[in-house]
């Protein structure tokens, strides 16, 4: 999190006065950045590994006069073109994600494959030290490349990117997260980190890569080289970009597991906060294109045209030809696996929470410490993967035609064993992560692995899964959790061999599923992903049972791993379910403790607009008009900060106080232009003293249909409305309006509706919160 973090935490001028912490509050439960304990504070958060100011996104349709005029003027053909372009962009997202995922798999399999073949060559010559030095040096170099790119060029490319995507789709702007540089670093960094044998996967990075592709397509390219075509600019708004990024996230999961339906359900269940049937169809279109592209490349590579790629590269565990048999009594071991998965998943989340805090302290010291941390983990990982197989005994081969194997892939690695024997631990450690999963999932191999070897494998990957996540490389959580879960699933299969007929490989699959549910708390999408991986419907009932038990057990201890990361990073994510105590608080009480609302008249003086923009950080301002009756003020709507800045930059000023004509507005502005995000007030230059005394007609640019709620509405109800509609501003109006009283008593934003901002202002709610939990 680096120098940017330490700079922000030391420079208090960047924040408002921070309320002193409660001495009884556990600092280990606080986010990594100090929060302003006030409503409507401008928060800081960690986006990737970079500290940024966080703002909300404008998912609401801004129904001003320009939008209404544009919508009325669109012909049936233009509407059809817009719809076709949406589908075309969804198709391109899937196509490009599939191609890039294939190239990543191709690179990882060939780099890892030739590296391991060279190491095996040294081992066969009994040059063990030389083999270790080559293995260590190659992994060190690959990790260095991945880490230096993230540290120096794109800090937001570090980690999986899924928490930031989840926050973006919730309505939180995560800056510098979807640029061309981030995409390039994510691709190269993923290749380097996975090829280095680190305990991480390319699944999370692929979700981020798909989202970057979607965002770049939607905005017409990188920031400095955007395509200015009219029809491309129609998608350069928060609402359409949200839909495209959802398609990108689904495509990433599909590319990782070759699971098109699972990818759609992953977005629906885990990352998306807003959904509709049209979006469902487009995400399914994207994932269908991805799986077709992957299949085409796999067929091509099986002809031997892709080097070593044809032997692996995608976690596919096809057990369609395996006879899956179980009876009622097998529910007991299945339930045990689910319970253990829930307990271990919550324990994994707890320990990862503590380790990420320690890593934050290390990363604050500077870029060199980030790099050294990554390289230290790489050295430890390489030493364990190469050295631990020497601790186990060699196992005689049962079938000499298939055993031992000295190539990259295979279930029976000879390693240091004599002819006719194999090293079962080397089979799991000295291979790519995808092949390790394929090996431990292998069916009809009840005696292939010794219990001691599986125990070492499970313990090692528990340690590596905790210490690897959080270093400055692109990383995913799926694969480490699958490896840990499959380890204890296989171990339980060996222990419970006399009591169950379920194959050990299938128990490893159930173990992986249970730990993922226990840590990530997903059920439906995980069930479908594992169903598409195994290609066997007979596994569906016991997989569902395992997932439900593991999620239930995990939820009783702590939140999911992604919710925990969102909290640590300080991203203001809004959950679907409000706290029960929020029903005891009205929005009017929230408004009472906030600063007074800043509003404009329908025709406002330029100097007043400039002062308001310079002295506040508000992004929305109510616009008032005089009513028909004396001393009655009526609400015209809300105008956005970005639109006011556009007015100042274009100097759309009036010498006299009057309403403008429709043609005057359309001459200066277009609806597409207003939908784009704008720069800061500091970018506005050259407003003279004479211009300060001029006027601006705000009526044509004002959203005349803002969402309003009565001051008597509960915070819980307002929060549900805010999240479901995807709002940025919610106006609070009085229950009774007297003459001379403003029709708007305040504006609620995302920050006002978050529990950790409300409780410090209303400490008495902490007691009611405890009583509700005890009840």
XYZ file of C-alpha atoms in Angstrom:
775
model
C 0.000 0.000 0.000
C 3.224 1.896 -0.028
C 4.422 5.438 0.106
C 1.036 6.825 -0.902
C -0.514 5.327 2.241
C 2.094 6.673 4.643
C 1.896 10.089 2.993
C -1.864 10.285 3.384
C -1.856 9.044 6.953
C 0.812 11.567 7.979
C -0.577 14.523 6.070
C -3.593 15.482 8.133
C -4.356 18.432 5.872
C -5.899 15.933 3.432
C -8.533 14.935 5.975
C -10.962 16.699 8.243
C -10.419 16.518 11.984
C -10.584 12.834 12.971
C -12.517 11.915 16.068
C -10.395 10.278 18.748
C -10.818 6.557 18.941
C -12.513 4.803 21.764
C -9.758 3.285 23.956
C -11.857 0.151 24.336
C -12.213 -0.267 20.582
C -10.088 -3.050 19.125
C -7.749 -1.429 16.555
C -7.426 -4.763 14.741
C -11.062 -4.425 13.710
C -10.556 -0.948 12.243
C -9.953 -0.322 8.540
C -6.394 0.232 7.343
C -7.045 3.968 6.861
C -8.406 6.319 9.512
C -12.026 7.236 8.910
C -13.612 10.616 9.463
C -16.256 9.924 12.085
C -18.659 12.420 10.558
C -21.554 12.169 8.151
C -20.882 13.020 4.497
C -17.123 12.904 5.006
C -15.026 12.578 1.871
C -13.494 9.159 2.493
C -10.107 7.732 1.670
C -9.826 4.111 0.601
C -7.284 1.676 -0.740
C -7.972 0.906 -4.397
C -5.692 -1.978 -5.251
C -2.626 -0.836 -3.326
C -3.103 2.891 -3.887
C -4.811 5.437 -1.627
C -7.543 7.424 -3.372
C -10.398 9.756 -2.569
C -13.662 7.903 -3.095
C -16.805 9.265 -4.692
C -20.109 7.714 -5.660
C -21.253 6.996 -9.196
C -24.267 8.443 -11.012
C -26.324 5.367 -11.829
C -29.564 7.354 -11.748
C -30.901 8.651 -15.075
C -30.525 12.428 -15.052
C -33.853 13.533 -16.524
C -33.071 17.139 -17.418
C -34.407 19.044 -20.415
C -31.514 17.936 -22.633
C -32.121 14.257 -21.879
C -35.847 14.568 -22.531
C -35.242 16.397 -25.809
C -32.691 13.807 -26.931
C -34.988 10.919 -26.043
C -37.929 12.472 -27.908
C -35.809 13.114 -30.992
C -34.480 9.553 -31.319
C -35.961 7.606 -34.188
C -36.806 3.914 -34.065
C -33.682 3.214 -36.123
C -31.432 5.069 -33.649
C -32.893 3.155 -30.729
C -32.288 -0.099 -32.603
C -28.664 0.937 -33.315
C -28.137 1.622 -29.618
C -29.466 -1.820 -28.677
C -27.399 -3.565 -31.364
C -24.263 -1.760 -30.190
C -24.912 -2.966 -26.632
C -24.957 -6.545 -27.858
C -21.905 -5.952 -30.041
C -19.939 -4.632 -27.072
C -21.022 -7.632 -24.972
C -19.806 -9.903 -27.784
C -16.452 -8.079 -28.002
C -15.992 -8.272 -24.225
C -16.386 -12.044 -24.364
C -14.199 -12.402 -27.459
C -11.278 -10.355 -26.125
C -11.483 -11.887 -22.645
C -11.409 -15.377 -24.153
C -8.425 -14.563 -26.367
C -6.430 -12.953 -23.539
C -7.277 -15.803 -21.131
C -6.024 -18.280 -23.729
C -2.787 -16.342 -24.205
C -2.264 -16.233 -20.430
C -2.834 -19.996 -20.182
C -0.526 -20.562 -23.137
C 2.254 -18.479 -21.577
C 1.880 -19.961 -18.078
C 1.823 -23.550 -19.279
C 4.865 -23.154 -21.514
C 6.961 -21.092 -19.082
C 6.125 -23.390 -16.156
C 6.434 -26.499 -18.292
C 9.887 -25.824 -19.676
C 11.047 -24.659 -16.234
C 9.910 -27.922 -14.629
C 11.319 -30.054 -17.446
C 14.726 -28.464 -16.891
C 14.489 -29.086 -13.141
C 13.528 -32.734 -13.755
C 16.550 -33.072 -16.023
C 18.859 -31.933 -13.248
C 17.161 -34.304 -10.769
C 17.563 -37.269 -13.092
C 21.281 -36.469 -13.225
C 21.208 -36.313 -9.383
C 22.337 -32.679 -9.535
C 19.871 -31.720 -6.813
C 21.564 -28.472 -5.764
C 21.747 -27.240 -9.346
C 18.105 -28.163 -9.842
C 17.143 -26.206 -6.730
C 19.154 -23.134 -7.742
C 17.611 -23.142 -11.216
C 14.101 -23.598 -9.753
C 14.674 -20.867 -7.158
C 16.287 -18.437 -9.588
C 13.619 -18.800 -12.260
C 10.791 -18.298 -9.755
C 12.660 -15.344 -8.222
C 13.006 -13.651 -11.618
C 9.361 -14.237 -12.587
C 8.153 -12.884 -9.232
C 10.454 -9.863 -9.569
C 8.969 -9.008 -12.977
C 5.373 -9.326 -11.709
C 6.061 -7.354 -8.544
C 8.121 -4.527 -10.048
C 5.377 -3.859 -12.590
C 2.729 -3.601 -9.844
C 4.895 -1.550 -7.493
C 6.183 0.996 -10.019
C 3.610 1.220 -12.807
C 0.153 0.071 -11.669
C -0.409 -0.363 -7.908
C -4.105 -1.021 -8.547
C -3.182 -4.165 -10.513
C -2.000 -5.910 -7.329
C -4.377 -8.391 -5.710
C -7.469 -9.956 -7.277
C -9.409 -6.780 -8.070
C -12.730 -8.446 -7.205
C -13.432 -6.336 -4.057
C -12.933 -3.128 -6.055
C -15.170 -4.422 -8.865
C -17.799 -5.368 -6.305
C -17.607 -1.843 -4.847
C -17.830 -0.250 -8.316
C -20.966 -2.196 -9.177
C -22.349 -1.137 -5.792
C -21.972 2.511 -6.816
C -18.478 3.399 -5.543
C -16.038 4.938 -7.989
C -12.710 3.067 -7.804
C -10.292 5.345 -9.692
C -7.362 4.102 -11.801
C -8.781 0.598 -11.712
C -9.709 -0.037 -15.343
C -7.073 1.713 -17.442
C -4.912 0.336 -20.251
C -1.779 0.340 -18.048
C -3.573 -1.648 -15.358
C -4.765 -4.139 -17.977
C -1.248 -4.620 -19.372
C 0.331 -5.028 -15.922
C -2.429 -7.401 -14.852
C -1.814 -9.665 -17.852
C 2.004 -9.725 -17.620
C 1.950 -9.834 -13.817
C -0.472 -12.770 -13.760
C 1.717 -14.707 -16.168
C 4.799 -14.034 -14.075
C 3.233 -14.726 -10.673
C 1.462 -17.950 -11.679
C 4.471 -19.224 -13.649
C 6.617 -18.579 -10.564
C 4.658 -21.267 -8.707
C 3.275 -18.872 -6.105
C 0.173 -20.064 -4.272
C -2.239 -17.919 -6.219
C -4.490 -18.306 -9.213
C -5.338 -16.384 -12.341
C -9.085 -16.511 -11.637
C -9.328 -13.207 -9.744
C -7.027 -11.391 -12.188
C -9.091 -12.716 -15.111
C -12.221 -11.156 -13.567
C -10.329 -7.860 -13.321
C -8.967 -8.239 -16.875
C -12.482 -8.827 -18.244
C -13.714 -5.725 -16.398
C -10.827 -3.610 -17.753
C -11.612 -4.737 -21.308
C -15.286 -3.876 -20.817
C -14.519 -0.433 -19.398
C -12.042 0.426 -22.163
C -14.498 -0.669 -24.864
C -17.296 1.335 -23.268
C -15.309 4.574 -23.091
C -13.735 4.166 -26.521
C -10.195 3.308 -25.430
C -7.588 4.647 -22.983
C -8.004 8.118 -21.500
C -5.379 9.706 -23.753
C -6.501 8.048 -26.999
C -10.280 7.790 -26.879
C -12.391 7.280 -29.960
C -14.776 10.215 -30.256
C -17.416 8.473 -32.376
C -20.914 9.557 -31.460
C -22.253 6.050 -30.871
C -19.281 5.061 -28.703
C -19.790 8.155 -26.564
C -23.322 6.991 -25.760
C -21.736 4.374 -23.485
C -19.370 6.770 -21.746
C -21.573 7.078 -18.678
C -21.686 5.313 -15.329
C -24.909 3.425 -15.992
C -23.862 1.719 -19.244
C -20.316 1.164 -18.008
C -21.740 -0.670 -14.997
C -23.518 -3.125 -17.313
C -20.398 -3.670 -19.417
C -18.189 -4.274 -16.362
C -20.735 -6.826 -15.141
C -20.342 -8.633 -18.489
C -16.567 -8.426 -18.090
C -16.615 -9.921 -14.594
C -18.798 -12.818 -15.765
C -16.492 -13.408 -18.729
C -13.470 -13.534 -16.421
C -14.927 -16.280 -14.253
C -16.007 -18.195 -17.350
C -12.489 -17.915 -18.784
C -10.974 -19.190 -15.534
C -13.166 -22.290 -15.126
C -14.779 -22.756 -18.564
C -18.080 -22.331 -16.739
C -20.391 -19.978 -18.705
C -23.456 -20.383 -16.484
C -21.295 -20.270 -13.359
C -19.781 -16.991 -14.563
C -23.208 -15.388 -14.959
C -24.328 -16.612 -11.552
C -21.074 -15.417 -9.954
C -21.845 -11.862 -11.045
C -25.456 -12.193 -9.958
C -24.661 -13.658 -6.528
C -21.347 -12.061 -5.592
C -20.345 -8.882 -7.411
C -23.431 -7.181 -8.877
C -25.681 -5.053 -6.668
C -28.201 -4.327 -9.427
C -29.639 -6.768 -11.954
C -32.284 -7.060 -14.642
C -33.265 -9.588 -17.298
C -31.690 -7.686 -20.226
C -28.351 -7.650 -18.385
C -28.705 -11.383 -17.720
C -28.998 -12.073 -21.456
C -25.983 -9.942 -22.348
C -23.737 -11.472 -19.671
C -24.761 -14.920 -20.901
C -23.873 -13.840 -24.453
C -20.417 -12.742 -23.259
C -19.713 -15.986 -21.393
C -20.956 -18.074 -24.328
C -18.464 -16.327 -26.609
C -15.670 -16.912 -24.063
C -16.288 -20.643 -23.843
C -16.427 -20.972 -27.650
C -13.086 -19.154 -27.979
C -11.479 -21.335 -25.292
C -12.782 -24.489 -26.887
C -11.475 -23.465 -30.301
C -7.991 -22.802 -28.938
C -7.939 -26.047 -26.964
C -8.804 -28.028 -30.101
C -6.012 -26.222 -31.937
C -3.530 -26.857 -29.132
C -4.329 -30.553 -28.899
C -2.873 -30.840 -32.388
C 0.507 -29.942 -30.872
C 0.705 -26.372 -32.135
C 0.860 -24.691 -28.711
C 3.908 -26.252 -27.094
C 3.006 -27.716 -23.721
C -0.389 -26.031 -23.479
C -2.440 -29.024 -24.585
C -1.675 -30.878 -21.364
C -3.338 -28.406 -19.025
C -3.924 -24.729 -18.496
C -7.534 -24.904 -17.401
C -8.854 -26.570 -14.271
C -11.034 -29.247 -15.830
C -11.984 -32.274 -13.789
C -14.209 -34.357 -16.033
C -15.766 -37.233 -14.089
C -18.664 -37.831 -16.447
C -17.470 -41.416 -16.965
C -16.923 -42.095 -13.247
C -19.623 -44.077 -11.437
C -20.677 -41.831 -8.549
C -22.419 -43.943 -5.923
C -23.503 -42.944 -2.433
C -26.236 -43.861 0.011
C -28.070 -42.229 2.894
C -25.283 -42.962 5.386
C -22.821 -41.075 3.199
C -24.613 -37.896 4.262
C -22.651 -38.082 7.536
C -19.134 -37.717 6.032
C -20.508 -35.142 3.580
C -21.934 -33.118 6.488
C -18.617 -33.408 8.351
C -16.786 -32.014 5.329
C -19.289 -29.126 5.214
C -18.850 -28.324 8.912
C -15.063 -28.462 8.690
C -15.167 -26.286 5.572
C -17.233 -23.650 7.368
C -14.948 -23.619 10.416
C -11.728 -23.595 8.403
C -13.114 -20.993 5.987
C -13.968 -18.578 8.793
C -10.590 -19.289 10.436
C -8.858 -18.578 7.118
C -10.689 -15.241 6.880
C -9.729 -14.358 10.456
C -6.032 -15.141 9.995
C -5.892 -13.455 6.588
C -7.373 -10.327 8.192
C -4.503 -10.198 10.689
C -1.814 -10.933 8.110
C -3.056 -8.196 5.769
C -2.715 -5.725 8.633
C 0.875 -6.814 9.204
C 1.585 -6.519 5.483
C 0.134 -3.019 5.547
C 2.685 -1.982 8.174
C 5.476 -3.405 6.030
C 4.205 -1.794 2.821
C 3.993 1.630 4.465
C 7.796 1.710 4.570
C 8.075 2.140 0.804
C 8.236 0.474 -2.579
C 11.429 -1.457 -1.870
C 9.745 -3.175 1.094
C 6.818 -4.208 -1.093
C 9.246 -5.739 -3.539
C 11.284 -7.479 -0.825
C 8.110 -8.930 0.716
C 7.066 -10.447 -2.613
C 10.522 -11.886 -3.252
C 10.746 -13.309 0.276
C 7.468 -15.172 -0.210
C 8.755 -16.459 -3.557
C 11.966 -17.814 -1.985
C 10.055 -19.512 0.838
C 7.553 -21.041 -1.604
C 10.274 -22.370 -3.920
C 12.262 -23.846 -1.030
C 9.205 -25.675 0.320
C 8.051 -26.970 -3.057
C 11.485 -28.340 -3.892
C 12.630 -29.484 -0.466
C 9.573 -31.068 1.157
C 9.268 -34.005 -1.306
C 12.596 -35.284 0.052
C 10.834 -35.926 3.403
C 8.474 -38.634 2.115
C 9.154 -42.201 1.127
C 8.988 -43.412 -2.447
C 5.924 -45.452 -3.401
C 6.111 -48.507 -5.691
C 4.215 -48.168 -8.974
C 1.188 -50.408 -9.526
C 1.114 -49.893 -13.296
C 4.556 -49.558 -14.842
C 3.043 -48.453 -18.161
C 1.819 -45.212 -16.559
C 4.252 -44.865 -13.676
C 6.539 -43.087 -13.074
C 6.262 -39.882 -15.128
C 9.065 -37.402 -15.616
C 7.281 -34.894 -17.821
C 5.422 -31.790 -16.761
C 2.031 -33.464 -16.337
C 1.135 -36.764 -14.782
C 0.074 -38.353 -11.514
C 3.284 -40.207 -10.747
C 6.360 -37.959 -10.564
C 9.569 -39.963 -10.125
C 11.555 -37.068 -8.631
C 14.360 -38.632 -6.521
C 12.930 -42.166 -6.540
C 14.437 -45.236 -8.275
C 12.853 -46.728 -11.362
C 9.461 -48.310 -10.694
C 8.729 -45.869 -7.851
C 7.227 -42.376 -7.602
C 7.141 -39.504 -5.113
C 3.512 -38.632 -4.336
C 4.313 -35.283 -2.713
C 6.430 -34.175 -5.685
C 3.405 -35.023 -7.859
C 1.468 -32.317 -6.015
C 4.207 -29.717 -5.436
C 6.553 -29.816 -8.435
C 3.899 -28.992 -10.983
C 1.663 -26.122 -12.038
C -1.192 -25.204 -9.718
C -3.768 -26.345 -12.281
C -2.098 -29.744 -12.598
C -1.845 -29.999 -8.818
C -5.618 -29.591 -8.596
C -6.126 -32.103 -11.388
C -3.830 -34.616 -9.652
C -5.392 -34.374 -6.206
C -8.893 -34.529 -7.734
C -8.004 -37.705 -9.682
C -10.472 -40.564 -9.194
C -9.934 -44.313 -8.780
C -6.628 -43.644 -6.998
C -7.372 -44.631 -3.374
C -3.778 -45.645 -2.605
C -1.864 -43.134 -4.703
C -1.197 -40.662 -1.871
C 0.141 -41.398 1.597
C -1.635 -39.705 4.531
C 1.634 -38.061 5.631
C 2.118 -36.547 2.166
C -1.423 -35.167 2.070
C -0.945 -33.731 5.585
C 2.252 -31.952 4.491
C 0.490 -30.696 1.360
C -2.478 -29.391 3.361
C -0.304 -27.686 6.002
C 1.994 -26.093 3.435
C -0.816 -24.636 1.361
C -2.568 -23.333 4.470
C 0.582 -21.337 5.215
C 1.214 -20.298 1.612
C -2.431 -19.354 1.079
C -2.194 -16.918 3.987
C 1.195 -15.337 3.327
C 0.957 -15.074 -0.477
C -2.275 -13.093 -0.700
C -1.493 -9.435 -0.098
C 1.923 -9.227 -1.756
C 2.385 -6.820 -4.659
C 1.474 -9.167 -7.521
C -1.809 -9.953 -9.299
C -3.366 -12.787 -7.344
C -6.588 -14.717 -6.966
C -8.133 -16.447 -3.975
C -9.966 -19.211 -5.802
C -7.039 -21.519 -6.464
C -5.369 -21.323 -3.008
C -8.682 -22.123 -1.343
C -9.309 -25.000 -3.781
C -5.871 -26.462 -2.992
C -6.375 -26.207 0.780
C -9.900 -27.624 0.622
C -8.953 -30.484 -1.666
C -6.122 -31.382 0.720
C -8.306 -31.883 3.761
C -11.054 -33.451 1.619
C -8.620 -36.079 0.385
C -7.260 -36.566 3.910
C -10.767 -37.132 5.276
C -11.352 -39.622 2.470
C -8.345 -41.638 3.674
C -9.495 -41.456 7.312
C -13.120 -42.359 6.555
C -12.293 -45.050 3.998
C -14.036 -47.824 6.018
C -17.223 -45.754 6.426
C -17.976 -44.383 2.959
C -17.962 -45.532 -0.653
C -17.437 -42.063 -2.108
C -14.254 -41.839 -4.167
C -11.347 -39.966 -2.557
C -11.058 -37.672 -5.542
C -14.715 -36.717 -5.237
C -14.236 -36.055 -1.519
C -11.366 -33.724 -2.484
C -13.798 -31.896 -4.784
C -16.314 -31.604 -1.935
C -13.572 -30.363 0.397
C -12.613 -27.622 -2.069
C -16.269 -26.625 -2.487
C -16.859 -26.527 1.274
C -13.841 -24.315 1.974
C -14.805 -21.906 -0.798
C -18.316 -21.658 0.635
C -16.908 -21.293 4.147
C -14.607 -18.451 3.098
C -16.372 -16.704 0.204
C -19.956 -17.547 1.324
C -21.200 -18.281 -2.185
C -23.565 -21.180 -2.839
C -25.512 -21.183 -6.107
C -22.702 -19.932 -8.352
C -20.153 -22.256 -6.712
C -22.494 -25.204 -7.120
C -22.881 -24.540 -10.841
C -19.149 -23.877 -11.320
C -18.256 -27.217 -9.717
C -21.011 -28.904 -11.701
C -19.545 -27.543 -14.937
C -16.041 -28.533 -13.814
C -16.961 -32.121 -13.000
C -19.502 -32.583 -15.805
C -21.474 -34.990 -13.621
C -25.014 -34.263 -12.425
C -24.841 -37.055 -9.841
C -22.576 -34.854 -7.710
C -25.207 -32.105 -7.524
C -27.141 -33.229 -4.376
C -24.107 -33.765 -2.142
C -22.414 -30.610 -3.459
C -25.507 -28.577 -2.551
C -25.553 -30.055 0.958
C -21.858 -29.318 1.496
C -22.185 -25.719 0.294
C -25.247 -24.972 2.421
C -23.694 -26.402 5.590
C -20.332 -24.670 5.038
C -21.918 -21.269 4.371
C -24.209 -21.541 7.395
C -21.327 -22.470 9.698
C -19.069 -19.749 8.277
C -21.718 -17.030 8.603
C -21.964 -17.720 12.331
C -18.332 -16.619 12.825
C -17.414 -13.711 10.530
C -18.178 -12.051 7.172
C -17.021 -13.381 3.818
C -13.440 -12.806 2.704
C -14.447 -10.195 0.125
C -16.541 -8.255 2.659
C -13.579 -8.362 5.031
C -11.265 -6.952 2.338
C -13.797 -4.235 1.466
C -13.860 -3.216 5.138
C -10.070 -3.233 5.425
C -9.649 -1.087 2.333
C -12.247 1.394 3.593
C -14.461 1.113 0.506
C -17.972 2.365 1.437
C -19.835 -0.736 0.321
C -23.574 -0.790 1.038
C -24.964 -4.209 1.974
C -28.352 -5.392 0.825
C -29.688 -5.738 4.382
C -29.661 -2.724 6.729
C -28.891 -3.074 10.417
C -32.031 -3.713 12.536
C -31.353 -0.651 14.728
C -31.647 1.590 11.650
C -35.412 1.242 11.905
C -35.244 3.210 15.163
C -33.732 6.239 13.435
C -35.416 8.586 10.940
C -33.724 10.355 8.055
C -34.823 13.648 9.576
C -32.650 12.931 12.620
C -29.689 12.299 10.323
C -30.275 15.615 8.559
C -30.377 17.454 11.895
C -26.753 16.563 12.671
C -25.471 17.425 9.197
C -24.345 20.808 7.964
C -27.016 22.858 6.261
C -27.762 22.100 2.641
C -26.290 24.332 -0.080
C -28.871 25.197 -2.740
C -29.173 27.414 -5.793
C -31.924 29.456 -7.343
C -33.135 28.514 -10.802
C -31.273 31.512 -12.231
C -28.118 31.881 -10.162
C -25.226 34.308 -10.047
C -21.899 32.977 -11.367
C -20.008 34.117 -8.247
C -22.346 32.109 -5.978
C -21.772 28.959 -8.073
C -17.980 29.390 -7.995
C -17.974 29.967 -4.213
C -20.115 26.894 -3.581
C -17.909 24.673 -5.746
C -14.699 25.925 -4.157
C -15.867 25.783 -0.539
C -17.742 22.479 -0.551
C -17.170 18.960 -1.833
C -20.871 18.364 -2.514
C -21.686 16.674 -5.820
C -25.358 17.594 -5.917
C -27.212 20.843 -5.196
C -30.986 21.403 -4.929
C -32.369 24.013 -7.313
C -35.256 26.167 -5.990
C -37.816 28.378 -7.668
C -40.351 30.842 -6.381
C -43.824 29.320 -6.124
C -47.115 30.709 -7.315
C -47.993 31.860 -3.806
C -46.123 34.499 -1.847
C -43.233 33.224 0.340
C -43.611 29.698 -1.027
C -40.464 28.133 -2.488
C -40.780 25.092 -4.707
C -38.224 22.450 -5.613
C -37.222 22.368 -9.276
C -34.727 19.502 -8.991
C -31.050 18.693 -8.412
C -28.046 19.800 -10.451
C -24.756 17.909 -10.413
C -21.366 19.388 -9.662
C -20.004 18.043 -12.967
C -22.652 19.952 -14.921
C -21.872 23.193 -13.094
C -18.192 22.797 -13.941
C -19.091 22.297 -17.611
C -21.126 25.518 -17.484
C -18.163 27.420 -16.047
C -15.674 25.934 -18.501
C -17.877 26.805 -21.492
C -18.761 30.200 -19.933
C -22.455 29.782 -20.628
C -23.318 33.046 -18.876
C -26.179 35.541 -19.229
C -25.845 39.274 -18.795
C -29.408 39.596 -17.556
C -31.490 37.416 -15.245
C -33.733 35.440 -17.623
C -34.772 31.929 -18.707
C -32.983 30.544 -21.742
C -34.581 29.120 -24.848
C -34.286 25.453 -25.805
C -32.107 26.182 -28.848
C -29.621 28.125 -26.707
C -29.003 25.090 -24.518
C -28.695 22.603 -27.386
C -26.224 24.930 -29.086
C -23.797 24.605 -26.166
C -24.463 21.161 -24.665
C -25.514 17.656 -25.627
C -26.943 14.926 -23.414
C -24.053 12.605 -24.265
C -21.558 15.245 -23.174
C -23.309 15.786 -19.843
C -23.268 12.045 -19.126
C -19.460 12.039 -19.075
C -17.507 12.622 -15.896
C -15.908 16.042 -15.474
C -12.696 17.477 -14.030
C -12.242 19.465 -10.808
C -13.116 23.080 -10.145
C -9.375 23.816 -10.203
C -9.455 23.153 -13.955
C -11.784 26.129 -14.457
C -9.678 29.152 -15.280
C -10.191 32.638 -16.617
C -13.519 33.662 -15.022
C -13.243 37.453 -14.874
C -14.776 39.826 -12.319
C -17.324 40.976 -14.895
C -18.330 37.368 -15.578
C -18.695 36.745 -11.841
C -21.555 39.232 -11.836
C -23.377 37.445 -14.664
C -26.070 34.770 -14.334
C -26.599 31.137 -15.265
C -29.950 29.544 -16.074
C -29.775 26.179 -14.276
C -33.227 24.960 -15.335
C -32.216 23.109 -18.547
C -29.425 21.168 -16.768
C -31.353 20.277 -13.621
C -32.649 16.768 -12.978
C -36.313 17.533 -12.476
C -37.213 14.066 -11.131
C -34.918 13.425 -8.146
C -35.794 10.787 -5.579
C -37.245 12.378 -2.461
C -38.256 10.904 0.892
C -40.155 12.300 3.843
C -38.167 13.242 6.928
C -40.163 10.671 8.914
C -38.904 7.701 6.849
C -36.664 5.284 8.726
C -32.979 5.063 7.779
C -33.420 1.342 7.063
C -36.122 1.975 4.454
C -34.211 4.870 2.894
C -31.074 2.713 2.704
C -32.903 -0.074 0.874
C -34.296 2.429 -1.650
C -30.885 4.059 -2.066
C -29.150 0.760 -2.873
C -31.815 -0.835 -5.030
C -32.227 2.180 -7.294
C -28.488 2.948 -7.371
C -28.722 6.537 -6.150
C -26.039 9.086 -5.455
C -28.265 11.720 -3.832
C -31.535 11.368 -1.956
C -33.447 14.530 -1.083
C -35.220 14.743 2.274
C -38.353 16.891 2.280
C -40.369 18.111 5.273
C -43.610 16.468 6.241
C -45.293 19.867 6.344
C -44.051 22.898 4.403
C -44.793 26.285 5.888
C -44.400 29.571 4.075
C -40.808 30.744 3.839
C -39.476 27.241 4.617
C -37.232 25.453 2.148
C -38.874 22.482 0.396
C -35.659 20.490 0.984
C -34.234 20.095 4.469
C -31.176 18.091 3.381
C -29.527 15.604 1.047
C -28.508 12.078 1.989
C -25.526 10.443 0.334
C -23.914 7.019 0.614
C -21.720 8.103 3.525
C -24.753 9.161 5.569
C -26.328 5.702 5.375
C -23.337 3.595 6.434
C -23.427 2.117 9.927
C -19.853 3.034 10.874
C -20.609 6.719 10.143
C -23.943 6.769 11.980
C -22.954 5.055 15.233
C -20.323 7.637 16.336
C -22.935 10.395 15.902
C -25.690 8.427 17.678
C -23.820 6.429 20.344
C -27.040 5.387 22.095
C -27.787 3.134 19.107
C -24.774 1.004 20.058
C -26.713 -0.275 23.086
C -29.823 -1.096 21.056
C -27.558 -2.854 18.557
C -26.261 -5.121 21.320
C -29.756 -5.864 22.613
C -30.983 -6.832 19.135
C -28.044 -9.193 18.674
C -28.683 -10.848 22.028
C -32.350 -11.291 21.177
